[in-house]
Short mmCIF file of C-alpha atoms in Angstrom, two decimals:
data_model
loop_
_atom_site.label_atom_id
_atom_site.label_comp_id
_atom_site.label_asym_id
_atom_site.label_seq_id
_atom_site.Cartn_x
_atom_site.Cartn_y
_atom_site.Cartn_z
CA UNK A 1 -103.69 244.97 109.68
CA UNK A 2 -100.83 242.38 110.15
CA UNK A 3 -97.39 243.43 108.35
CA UNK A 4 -94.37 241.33 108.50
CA UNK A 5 -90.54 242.60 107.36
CA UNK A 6 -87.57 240.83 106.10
CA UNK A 7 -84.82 244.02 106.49
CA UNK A 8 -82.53 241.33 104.61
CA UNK A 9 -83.17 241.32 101.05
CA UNK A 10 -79.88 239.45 100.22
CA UNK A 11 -77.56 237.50 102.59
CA UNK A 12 -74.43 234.92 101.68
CA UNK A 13 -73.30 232.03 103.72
CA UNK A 14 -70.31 229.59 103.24
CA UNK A 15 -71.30 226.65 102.86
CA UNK A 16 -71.55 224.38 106.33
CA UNK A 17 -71.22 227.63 108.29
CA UNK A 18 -74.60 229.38 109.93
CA UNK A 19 -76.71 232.07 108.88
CA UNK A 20 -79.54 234.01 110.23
CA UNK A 21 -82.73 235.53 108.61
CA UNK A 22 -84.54 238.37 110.47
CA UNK A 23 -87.91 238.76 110.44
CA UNK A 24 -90.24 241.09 112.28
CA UNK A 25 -94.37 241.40 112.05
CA UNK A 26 -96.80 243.54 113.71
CA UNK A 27 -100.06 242.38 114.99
CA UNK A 28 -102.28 243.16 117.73
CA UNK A 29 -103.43 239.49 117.46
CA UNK A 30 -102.43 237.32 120.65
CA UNK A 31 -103.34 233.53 119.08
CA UNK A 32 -101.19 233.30 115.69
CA UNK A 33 -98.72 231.25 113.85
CA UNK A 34 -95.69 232.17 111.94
CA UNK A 35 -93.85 230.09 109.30
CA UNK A 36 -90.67 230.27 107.28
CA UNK A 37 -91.12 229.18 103.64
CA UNK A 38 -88.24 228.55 101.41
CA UNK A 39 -88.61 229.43 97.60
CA UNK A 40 -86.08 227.26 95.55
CA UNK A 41 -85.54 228.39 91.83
CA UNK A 42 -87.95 225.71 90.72
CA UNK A 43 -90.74 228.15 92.56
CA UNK A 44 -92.07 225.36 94.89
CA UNK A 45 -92.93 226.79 98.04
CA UNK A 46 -91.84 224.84 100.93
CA UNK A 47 -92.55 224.86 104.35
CA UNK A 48 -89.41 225.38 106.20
CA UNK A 49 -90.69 225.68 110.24
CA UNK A 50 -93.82 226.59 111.96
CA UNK A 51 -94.03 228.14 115.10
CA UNK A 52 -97.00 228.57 117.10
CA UNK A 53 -97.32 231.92 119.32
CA UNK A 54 -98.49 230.14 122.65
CA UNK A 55 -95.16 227.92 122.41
CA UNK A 56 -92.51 229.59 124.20
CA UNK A 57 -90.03 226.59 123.59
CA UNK A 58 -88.50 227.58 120.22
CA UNK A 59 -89.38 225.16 117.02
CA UNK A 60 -86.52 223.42 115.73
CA UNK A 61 -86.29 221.19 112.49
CA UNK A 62 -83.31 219.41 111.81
CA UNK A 63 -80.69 222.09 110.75
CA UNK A 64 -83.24 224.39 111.15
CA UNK A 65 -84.16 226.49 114.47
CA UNK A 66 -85.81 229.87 114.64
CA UNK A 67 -86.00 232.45 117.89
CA UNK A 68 -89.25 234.03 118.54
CA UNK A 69 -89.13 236.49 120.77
CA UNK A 70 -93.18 236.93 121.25
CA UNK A 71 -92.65 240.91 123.48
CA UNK A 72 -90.29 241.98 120.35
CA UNK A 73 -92.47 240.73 117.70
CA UNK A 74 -89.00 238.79 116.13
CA UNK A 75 -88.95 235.71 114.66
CA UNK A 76 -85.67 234.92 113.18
CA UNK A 77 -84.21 231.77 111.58
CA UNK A 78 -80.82 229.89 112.13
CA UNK A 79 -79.73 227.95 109.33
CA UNK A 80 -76.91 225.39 110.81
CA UNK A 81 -74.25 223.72 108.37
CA UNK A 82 -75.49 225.48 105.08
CA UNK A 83 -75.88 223.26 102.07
CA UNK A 84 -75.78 224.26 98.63
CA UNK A 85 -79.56 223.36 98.16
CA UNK A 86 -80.38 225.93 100.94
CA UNK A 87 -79.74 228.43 98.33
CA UNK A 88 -83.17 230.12 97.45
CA UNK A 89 -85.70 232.81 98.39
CA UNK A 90 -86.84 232.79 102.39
CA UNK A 91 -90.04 233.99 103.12
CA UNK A 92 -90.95 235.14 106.80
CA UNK A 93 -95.24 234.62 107.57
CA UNK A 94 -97.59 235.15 109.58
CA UNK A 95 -101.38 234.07 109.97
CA UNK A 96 -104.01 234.86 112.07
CA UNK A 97 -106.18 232.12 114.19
CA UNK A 98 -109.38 232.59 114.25
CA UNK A 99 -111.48 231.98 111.61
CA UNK A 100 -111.83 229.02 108.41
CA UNK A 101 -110.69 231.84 106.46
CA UNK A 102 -107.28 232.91 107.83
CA UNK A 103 -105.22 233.71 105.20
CA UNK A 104 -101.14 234.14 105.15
CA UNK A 105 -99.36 237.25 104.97
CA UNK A 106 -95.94 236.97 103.72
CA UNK A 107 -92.88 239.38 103.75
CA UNK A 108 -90.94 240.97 101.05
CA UNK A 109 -88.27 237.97 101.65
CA UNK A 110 -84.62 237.62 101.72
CA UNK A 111 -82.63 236.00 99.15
CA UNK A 112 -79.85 233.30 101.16
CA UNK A 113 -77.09 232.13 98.77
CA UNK A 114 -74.83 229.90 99.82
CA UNK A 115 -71.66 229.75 98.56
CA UNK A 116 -69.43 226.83 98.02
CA UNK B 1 -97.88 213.75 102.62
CA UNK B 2 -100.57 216.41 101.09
CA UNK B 3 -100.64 217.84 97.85
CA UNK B 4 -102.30 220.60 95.92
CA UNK B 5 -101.80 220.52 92.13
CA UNK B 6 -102.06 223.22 89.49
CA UNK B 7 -102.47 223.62 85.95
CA UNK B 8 -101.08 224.39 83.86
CA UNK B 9 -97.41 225.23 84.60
CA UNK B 10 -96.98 227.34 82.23
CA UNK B 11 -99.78 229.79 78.97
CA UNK B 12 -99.33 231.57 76.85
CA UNK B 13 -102.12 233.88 75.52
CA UNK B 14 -103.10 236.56 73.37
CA UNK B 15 -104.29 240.15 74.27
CA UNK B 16 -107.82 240.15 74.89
CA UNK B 17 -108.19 236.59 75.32
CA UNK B 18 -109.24 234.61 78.80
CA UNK B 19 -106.96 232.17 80.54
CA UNK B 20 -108.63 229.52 83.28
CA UNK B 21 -106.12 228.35 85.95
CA UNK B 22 -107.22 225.17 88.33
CA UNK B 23 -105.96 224.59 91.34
CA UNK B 24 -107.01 221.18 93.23
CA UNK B 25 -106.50 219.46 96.86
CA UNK B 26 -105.49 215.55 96.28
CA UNK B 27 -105.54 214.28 99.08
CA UNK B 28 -107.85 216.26 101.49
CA UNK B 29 -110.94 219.29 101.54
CA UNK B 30 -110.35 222.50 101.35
CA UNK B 31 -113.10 225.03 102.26
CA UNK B 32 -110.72 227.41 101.45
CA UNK B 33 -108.11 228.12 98.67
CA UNK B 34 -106.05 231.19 98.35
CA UNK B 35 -104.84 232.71 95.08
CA UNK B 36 -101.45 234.45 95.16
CA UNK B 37 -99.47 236.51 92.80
CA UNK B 38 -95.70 236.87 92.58
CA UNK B 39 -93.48 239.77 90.19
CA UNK B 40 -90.03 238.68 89.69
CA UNK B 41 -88.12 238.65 92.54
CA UNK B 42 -90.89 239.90 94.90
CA UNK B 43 -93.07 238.45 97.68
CA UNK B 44 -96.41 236.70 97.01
CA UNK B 45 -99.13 239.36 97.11
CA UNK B 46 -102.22 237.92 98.48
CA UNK B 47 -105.21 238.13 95.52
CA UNK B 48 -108.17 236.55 96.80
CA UNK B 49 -109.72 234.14 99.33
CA UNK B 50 -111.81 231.32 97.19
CA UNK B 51 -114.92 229.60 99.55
CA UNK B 52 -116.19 226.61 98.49
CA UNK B 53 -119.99 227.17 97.40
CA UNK B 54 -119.86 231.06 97.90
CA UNK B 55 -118.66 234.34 96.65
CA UNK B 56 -114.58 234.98 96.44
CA UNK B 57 -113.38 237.64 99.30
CA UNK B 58 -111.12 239.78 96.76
CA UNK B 59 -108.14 241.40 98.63
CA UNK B 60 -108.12 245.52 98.90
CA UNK B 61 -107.40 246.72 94.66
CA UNK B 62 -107.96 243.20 92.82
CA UNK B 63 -110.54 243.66 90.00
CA UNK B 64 -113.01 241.15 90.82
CA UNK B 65 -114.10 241.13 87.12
CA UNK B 66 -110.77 240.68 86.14
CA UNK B 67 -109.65 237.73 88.39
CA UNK B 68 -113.04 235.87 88.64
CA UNK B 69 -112.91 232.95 90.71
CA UNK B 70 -114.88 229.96 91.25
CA UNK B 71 -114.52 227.22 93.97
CA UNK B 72 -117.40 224.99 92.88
CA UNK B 73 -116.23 221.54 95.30
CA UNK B 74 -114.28 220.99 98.17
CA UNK B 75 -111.09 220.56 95.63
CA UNK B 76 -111.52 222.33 92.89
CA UNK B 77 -111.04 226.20 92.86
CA UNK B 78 -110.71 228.30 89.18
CA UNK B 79 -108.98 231.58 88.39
CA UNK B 80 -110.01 232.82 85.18
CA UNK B 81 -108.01 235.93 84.09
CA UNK B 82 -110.59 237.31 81.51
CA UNK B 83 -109.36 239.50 78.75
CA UNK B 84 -105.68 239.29 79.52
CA UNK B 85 -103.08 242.33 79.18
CA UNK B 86 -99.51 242.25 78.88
CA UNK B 87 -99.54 243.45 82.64
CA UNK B 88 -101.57 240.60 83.60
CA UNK B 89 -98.34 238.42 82.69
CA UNK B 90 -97.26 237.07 86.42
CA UNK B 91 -96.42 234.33 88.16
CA UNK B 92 -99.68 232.86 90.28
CA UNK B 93 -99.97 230.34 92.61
CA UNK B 94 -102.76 228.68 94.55
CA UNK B 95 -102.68 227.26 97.97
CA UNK B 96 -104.92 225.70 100.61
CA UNK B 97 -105.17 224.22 104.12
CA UNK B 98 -106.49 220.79 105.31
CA UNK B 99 -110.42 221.82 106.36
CA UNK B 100 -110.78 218.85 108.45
CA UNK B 101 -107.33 220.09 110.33
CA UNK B 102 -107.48 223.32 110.12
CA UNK B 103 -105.26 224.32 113.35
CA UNK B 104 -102.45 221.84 112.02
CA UNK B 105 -102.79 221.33 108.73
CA UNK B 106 -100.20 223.98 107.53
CA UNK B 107 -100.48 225.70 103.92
CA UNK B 108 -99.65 223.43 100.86
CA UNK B 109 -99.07 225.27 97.27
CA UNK B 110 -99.30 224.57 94.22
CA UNK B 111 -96.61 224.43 91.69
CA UNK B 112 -97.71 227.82 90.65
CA UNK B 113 -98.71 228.85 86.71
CA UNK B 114 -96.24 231.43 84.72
CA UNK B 115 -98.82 233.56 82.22
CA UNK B 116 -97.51 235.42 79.51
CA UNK B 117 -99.56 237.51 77.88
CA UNK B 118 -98.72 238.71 74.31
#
């Protein structure tokens, strides 16, 4: 079975400086994807990045860049510039390709404030 | 850009009673819909895999006559918590992927439904 750990459960940031969320999964799984979601306090769950495991180039999105180290199992991601509205809960996942019915495994999370 | 709503936002109910959340795809199919449910400050816990015109796949100790489930079109699936408990009180949230895009369609959520049971 696929796990996936978040050994951050809180982390601070000043704002417009750079932080960095760990995550690590296990899988035996060679074709996957694994996503950052961001929880705001409103509950929404957003999509932050998406990476795909054949990609070795690195996904980036705006301020947003993770490193996936596919050997280590890592997938960390950089948050460049902090804003105040990055402040919320960051969920590391991970999902299986391989069937219509892959579903999304999600770690514990880390919650990122960012302080003015 | 697609969106999956749910409703309602927010129930309250009574002990013993049954509470129907829906969860629908706006703007595309879903084959699939996932239920998820979420404790304060925790992760979301993966309940159940809903499959449009068949039986739910219920994830390893979810009551299945508890949590019953029906996805009855290709945007409509149902979460009926029958005869509610104060520990049934959670946060759940549905979500589901593009079927006609499966490999990029990425997971869209609903705005999730708080249930308080009393």
């Amino acid at each position: 079975a696929q796990t996936v750990t978040q050994s951050q459960p809180e982390m601070s940031v000043q704002e417009a400086e750079t932080v960095t969320l760990s995550c690590t999964y296990d899988t035996s799984e060679n074709n996957y994807y694994l996503f950052w979601y961001k929880q705001p306090p409103s509950r929404q769950m957003i999509l932050v990045i998406r990476q795909e495991a054949y990609k070795q180039q690195n996904a980036t999105e705006n301020r947003f860049s993770v490193n996936f180290q596919k050997a280590a199992k890592s997938f960390s991601l950089k948050i460049s510039d902090s804003q105040l509205g990055d402040t919320a809960m960051y969920f590391c996942a991970f999902m299986k390709l391989k069937t219509s019915y892959d579903k999304v495994i999600f770690g514990p999370g880390t919650s990122l404030s960012v302080i003015p | 850009g697609a969106v999956v709503s749910q409703h309602p936002s927010r129930v309250i109910c009574k002990s013993g009673t049954s509470v129907k959340i829906e969860c629908r795809s706006l703007d595309f199919q879903a084959t699939t819909m996932f239920w998820y449910r979420q404790f304060p400050k925790q992760s979301l816990m993966l309940m159940a895999t809903s499959n449009e015109g068949s039986k739910a796949t219920y994830e390893q100790g979810v009551e299945k006559d508890k949590f019953l489930i029906n996805h009855a079109s290709l945007t409509l699936s149902t979460l009926t918590v029958t005869s509610a408990h104060p520990e049934d009180s959670s946060f759940y949230i549905c979500s589901a992927r593009n079927s006609w895009d499966r490999v990029n369609s990425p997971l869209h959520f609903g705005n999730g439904t708080r249930l308080t049971v009393t």
